[in-house]
Amino acid sequence: QGTLRATTSLDDAVRHSDGALVCVGTPRGPTGELDDSTAIEACAAIATAVPPGARYTIVVRSTVPPGFYRRAKARIDATSSR
């Protein structure tokens, strides 16, 4: 442990770590609201790679609007097998 490792495989990254740091852009939409869909989809993709019953931490380091974590949790719950 204590080693930084790079991979292009999401499954491999999740399998060899205890958590993920999501850093994605949240551009403004046509009416000025933040578009957090990329951050939500990144969280959902990570959650699908977590083995059933495993504990895993997803940290979001992006500018997100109020209600983001509620929406992200709903998307993760709908996507993951846990």
PDB file of N, CA, C and O in Angstrom, residues 38-73:
ATOM      1  N   THR A  38     -22.432  15.157 -15.544  1.00  0.00           N
ATOM      2  CA  THR A  38     -21.176  14.417 -15.707  1.00  0.00           C
ATOM      3  C   THR A  38     -20.686  13.893 -14.362  1.00  0.00           C
ATOM      4  O   THR A  38     -20.234  12.751 -14.254  1.00  0.00           O
ATOM      5  N   ALA A  39     -20.788  14.705 -13.317  1.00  0.00           N
ATOM      6  CA  ALA A  39     -20.364  14.278 -11.985  1.00  0.00           C
ATOM      7  C   ALA A  39     -21.255  13.149 -11.474  1.00  0.00           C
ATOM      8  O   ALA A  39     -20.764  12.173 -10.896  1.00  0.00           O
ATOM      9  N   ILE A  40     -22.562  13.250 -11.706  1.00  0.00           N
ATOM     10  CA  ILE A  40     -23.478  12.198 -11.272  1.00  0.00           C
ATOM     11  C   ILE A  40     -23.190  10.900 -12.018  1.00  0.00           C
ATOM     12  O   ILE A  40     -23.145   9.819 -11.422  1.00  0.00           O
ATOM     13  N   GLU A  41     -22.971  10.977 -13.312  1.00  0.00           N
ATOM     14  CA  GLU A  41     -22.675   9.771 -14.093  1.00  0.00           C
ATOM     15  C   GLU A  41     -21.337   9.164 -13.692  1.00  0.00           C
ATOM     16  O   GLU A  41     -21.186   7.937 -13.700  1.00  0.00           O
ATOM     17  N   ALA A  42     -20.352   9.988 -13.340  1.00  0.00           N
ATOM     18  CA  ALA A  42     -19.061   9.467 -12.875  1.00  0.00           C
ATOM     19  C   ALA A  42     -19.247   8.685 -11.577  1.00  0.00           C
ATOM     20  O   ALA A  42     -18.707   7.585 -11.418  1.00  0.00           O
ATOM     21  N   CYS A  43     -20.042   9.226 -10.662  1.00  0.00           N
ATOM     22  CA  CYS A  43     -20.317   8.523  -9.401  1.00  0.00           C
ATOM     23  C   CYS A  43     -21.040   7.200  -9.664  1.00  0.00           C
ATOM     24  O   CYS A  43     -20.707   6.170  -9.061  1.00  0.00           O
ATOM     25  N   ALA A  44     -22.006   7.213 -10.552  1.00  0.00           N
ATOM     26  CA  ALA A  44     -22.762   5.993 -10.872  1.00  0.00           C
ATOM     27  C   ALA A  44     -21.851   4.952 -11.522  1.00  0.00           C
ATOM     28  O   ALA A  44     -21.943   3.758 -11.199  1.00  0.00           O
ATOM     29  N   ALA A  45     -20.969   5.379 -12.411  1.00  0.00           N
ATOM     30  CA  ALA A  45     -20.044   4.440 -13.060  1.00  0.00           C
ATOM     31  C   ALA A  45     -19.122   3.797 -12.033  1.00  0.00           C
ATOM     32  O   ALA A  45     -18.880   2.582 -12.076  1.00  0.00           O
ATOM     33  N   ILE A  46     -18.620   4.581 -11.112  1.00  0.00           N
ATOM     34  CA  ILE A  46     -17.763   4.041 -10.055  1.00  0.00           C
ATOM     35  C   ILE A  46     -18.548   3.042  -9.216  1.00  0.00           C
ATOM     36  O   ILE A  46     -18.058   1.944  -8.921  1.00  0.00           O
ATOM     37  N   ALA A  47     -19.762   3.398  -8.856  1.00  0.00           N
ATOM     38  CA  ALA A  47     -20.584   2.517  -8.008  1.00  0.00           C
ATOM     39  C   ALA A  47     -20.841   1.167  -8.662  1.00  0.00           C
ATOM     40  O   ALA A  47     -20.903   0.147  -7.968  1.00  0.00           O
ATOM     41  N   THR A  48     -20.967   1.134  -9.975  1.00  0.00           N
ATOM     42  CA  THR A  48     -21.216  -0.151 -10.645  1.00  0.00           C
ATOM     43  C   THR A  48     -20.015  -1.081 -10.555  1.00  0.00           C
ATOM     44  O   THR A  48     -20.173  -2.295 -10.673  1.00  0.00           O
ATOM     45  N   ALA A  49     -18.832  -0.525 -10.338  1.00  0.00           N
ATOM     46  CA  ALA A  49     -17.623  -1.342 -10.252  1.00  0.00           C
ATOM     47  C   ALA A  49     -17.342  -1.843  -8.838  1.00  0.00           C
ATOM     48  O   ALA A  49     -16.483  -2.690  -8.641  1.00  0.00           O
ATOM     49  N   VAL A  50     -18.069  -1.323  -7.850  1.00  0.00           N
ATOM     50  CA  VAL A  50     -17.859  -1.744  -6.464  1.00  0.00           C
ATOM     51  C   VAL A  50     -18.513  -3.106  -6.254  1.00  0.00           C
ATOM     52  O   VAL A  50     -19.697  -3.276  -6.554  1.00  0.00           O
ATOM     53  N   PRO A  51     -17.758  -4.080  -5.749  1.00  0.00           N
ATOM     54  CA  PRO A  51     -18.337  -5.404  -5.523  1.00  0.00           C
ATOM     55  C   PRO A  51     -19.477  -5.351  -4.504  1.00  0.00           C
ATOM     56  O   PRO A  51     -19.441  -4.548  -3.573  1.00  0.00           O
ATOM     57  N   PRO A  52     -20.486  -6.194  -4.667  1.00  0.00           N
ATOM     58  CA  PRO A  52     -21.604  -6.225  -3.711  1.00  0.00           C
ATOM     59  C   PRO A  52     -21.097  -6.423  -2.283  1.00  0.00           C
ATOM     60  O   PRO A  52     -20.216  -7.241  -2.034  1.00  0.00           O
ATOM     61  N   GLY A  53     -21.625  -5.630  -1.372  1.00  0.00           N
ATOM     62  CA  GLY A  53     -21.267  -5.741   0.035  1.00  0.00           C
ATOM     63  C   GLY A  53     -20.004  -5.005   0.437  1.00  0.00           C
ATOM     64  O   GLY A  53     -19.706  -4.896   1.619  1.00  0.00           O
ATOM     65  N   ALA A  54     -19.254  -4.504  -0.529  1.00  0.00           N
ATOM     66  CA  ALA A  54     -18.004  -3.804  -0.212  1.00  0.00           C
ATOM     67  C   ALA A  54     -18.296  -2.374   0.232  1.00  0.00           C
ATOM     68  O   ALA A  54     -19.282  -1.769  -0.176  1.00  0.00           O
ATOM     69  N   ARG A  55     -17.426  -1.845   1.072  1.00  0.00           N
ATOM     70  CA  ARG A  55     -17.506  -0.432   1.470  1.00  0.00           C
ATOM     71  C   ARG A  55     -16.552   0.346   0.574  1.00  0.00           C
ATOM     72  O   ARG A  55     -15.411  -0.073   0.369  1.00  0.00           O
ATOM     73  N   TYR A  56     -17.013   1.482   0.059  1.00  0.00           N
ATOM     74  CA  TYR A  56     -16.208   2.276  -0.857  1.00  0.00           C
ATOM     75  C   TYR A  56     -16.600   3.733  -0.702  1.00  0.00           C
ATOM     76  O   TYR A  56     -17.777   4.045  -0.562  1.00  0.00           O
ATOM     77  N   THR A  57     -15.627   4.618  -0.746  1.00  0.00           N
ATOM     78  CA  THR A  57     -15.875   6.048  -0.580  1.00  0.00           C
ATOM     79  C   THR A  57     -15.701   6.765  -1.907  1.00  0.00           C
ATOM     80  O   THR A  57     -14.691   6.583  -2.582  1.00  0.00           O
ATOM     81  N   ILE A  58     -16.692   7.586  -2.245  1.00  0.00           N
ATOM     82  CA  ILE A  58     -16.606   8.434  -3.433  1.00  0.00           C
ATOM     83  C   ILE A  58     -16.631   9.883  -2.942  1.00  0.00           C
ATOM     84  O   ILE A  58     -17.581  10.302  -2.288  1.00  0.00           O
ATOM     85  N   VAL A  59     -15.567  10.605  -3.238  1.00  0.00           N
ATOM     86  CA  VAL A  59     -15.455  12.006  -2.852  1.00  0.00           C
ATOM     87  C   VAL A  59     -15.583  12.850  -4.111  1.00  0.00           C
ATOM     88  O   VAL A  59     -14.908  12.581  -5.108  1.00  0.00           O
ATOM     89  N   VAL A  60     -16.447  13.859  -4.064  1.00  0.00           N
ATOM     90  CA  VAL A  60     -16.639  14.734  -5.222  1.00  0.00           C
ATOM     91  C   VAL A  60     -15.941  16.059  -4.950  1.00  0.00           C
ATOM     92  O   VAL A  60     -16.239  16.738  -3.976  1.00  0.00           O
ATOM     93  N   ARG A  61     -15.014  16.391  -5.827  1.00  0.00           N
ATOM     94  CA  ARG A  61     -14.282  17.657  -5.742  1.00  0.00           C
ATOM     95  C   ARG A  61     -14.594  18.458  -7.002  1.00  0.00           C
ATOM     96  O   ARG A  61     -13.768  18.628  -7.885  1.00  0.00           O
ATOM     97  N   SER A  62     -15.824  18.899  -7.088  1.00  0.00           N
ATOM     98  CA  SER A  62     -16.288  19.711  -8.206  1.00  0.00           C
ATOM     99  C   SER A  62     -17.309  20.695  -7.653  1.00  0.00           C
ATOM    100  O   SER A  62     -17.913  20.455  -6.612  1.00  0.00           O
ATOM    101  N   THR A  63     -17.496  21.784  -8.344  1.00  0.00           N
ATOM    102  CA  THR A  63     -18.538  22.725  -7.949  1.00  0.00           C
ATOM    103  C   THR A  63     -19.878  22.107  -8.300  1.00  0.00           C
ATOM    104  O   THR A  63     -20.131  21.786  -9.469  1.00  0.00           O
ATOM    105  N   VAL A  64     -20.709  21.893  -7.302  1.00  0.00           N
ATOM    106  CA  VAL A  64     -22.005  21.253  -7.532  1.00  0.00           C
ATOM    107  C   VAL A  64     -23.112  22.085  -6.887  1.00  0.00           C
ATOM    108  O   VAL A  64     -22.902  22.730  -5.877  1.00  0.00           O
ATOM    109  N   PRO A  65     -24.295  22.047  -7.472  1.00  0.00           N
ATOM    110  CA  PRO A  65     -25.404  22.829  -6.942  1.00  0.00           C
ATOM    111  C   PRO A  65     -26.059  22.141  -5.742  1.00  0.00           C
ATOM    112  O   PRO A  65     -25.848  20.945  -5.509  1.00  0.00           O
ATOM    113  N   PRO A  66     -26.873  22.886  -4.994  1.00  0.00           N
ATOM    114  CA  PRO A  66     -27.619  22.283  -3.895  1.00  0.00           C
ATOM    115  C   PRO A  66     -28.452  21.093  -4.408  1.00  0.00           C
ATOM    116  O   PRO A  66     -28.986  21.138  -5.512  1.00  0.00           O
ATOM    117  N   GLY A  67     -28.515  20.051  -3.616  1.00  0.00           N
ATOM    118  CA  GLY A  67     -29.279  18.869  -3.995  1.00  0.00           C
ATOM    119  C   GLY A  67     -28.477  17.843  -4.759  1.00  0.00           C
ATOM    120  O   GLY A  67     -28.968  16.760  -5.071  1.00  0.00           O
ATOM    121  N   PHE A  68     -27.210  18.165  -5.073  1.00  0.00           N
ATOM    122  CA  PHE A  68     -26.391  17.249  -5.860  1.00  0.00           C
ATOM    123  C   PHE A  68     -26.259  15.886  -5.198  1.00  0.00           C
ATOM    124  O   PHE A  68     -26.449  14.852  -5.840  1.00  0.00           O
ATOM    125  N   TYR A  69     -25.912  15.862  -3.924  1.00  0.00           N
ATOM    126  CA  TYR A  69     -25.636  14.583  -3.263  1.00  0.00           C
ATOM    127  C   TYR A  69     -26.888  13.714  -3.172  1.00  0.00           C
ATOM    128  O   TYR A  69     -26.813  12.499  -3.294  1.00  0.00           O
ATOM    129  N   ARG A  70     -28.027  14.333  -2.999  1.00  0.00           N
ATOM    130  CA  ARG A  70     -29.291  13.584  -2.993  1.00  0.00           C
ATOM    131  C   ARG A  70     -29.522  12.934  -4.360  1.00  0.00           C
ATOM    132  O   ARG A  70     -29.854  11.753  -4.468  1.00  0.00           O
ATOM    133  N   ARG A  71     -29.320  13.702  -5.440  1.00  0.00           N
ATOM    134  CA  ARG A  71     -29.501  13.172  -6.790  1.00  0.00           C
ATOM    135  C   ARG A  71     -28.444  12.112  -7.115  1.00  0.00           C
ATOM    136  O   ARG A  71     -28.744  11.081  -7.722  1.00  0.00           O
ATOM    137  N   ALA A  72     -27.203  12.352  -6.693  1.00  0.00           N
ATOM    138  CA  ALA A  72     -26.137  11.379  -6.942  1.00  0.00           C
ATOM    139  C   ALA A  72     -26.427  10.076  -6.203  1.00  0.00           C
ATOM    140  O   ALA A  72     -26.267   8.987  -6.767  1.00  0.00           O
ATOM    141  N   LYS A  73     -26.880  10.157  -4.957  1.00  0.00           N
ATOM    142  CA  LYS A  73     -27.196   8.947  -4.194  1.00  0.00           C
ATOM    143  C   LYS A  73     -28.339   8.183  -4.854  1.00  0.00           C
ATOM    144  O   LYS A  73     -28.282   6.952  -4.972  1.00  0.00           O
TER     145      LYS A  73
END
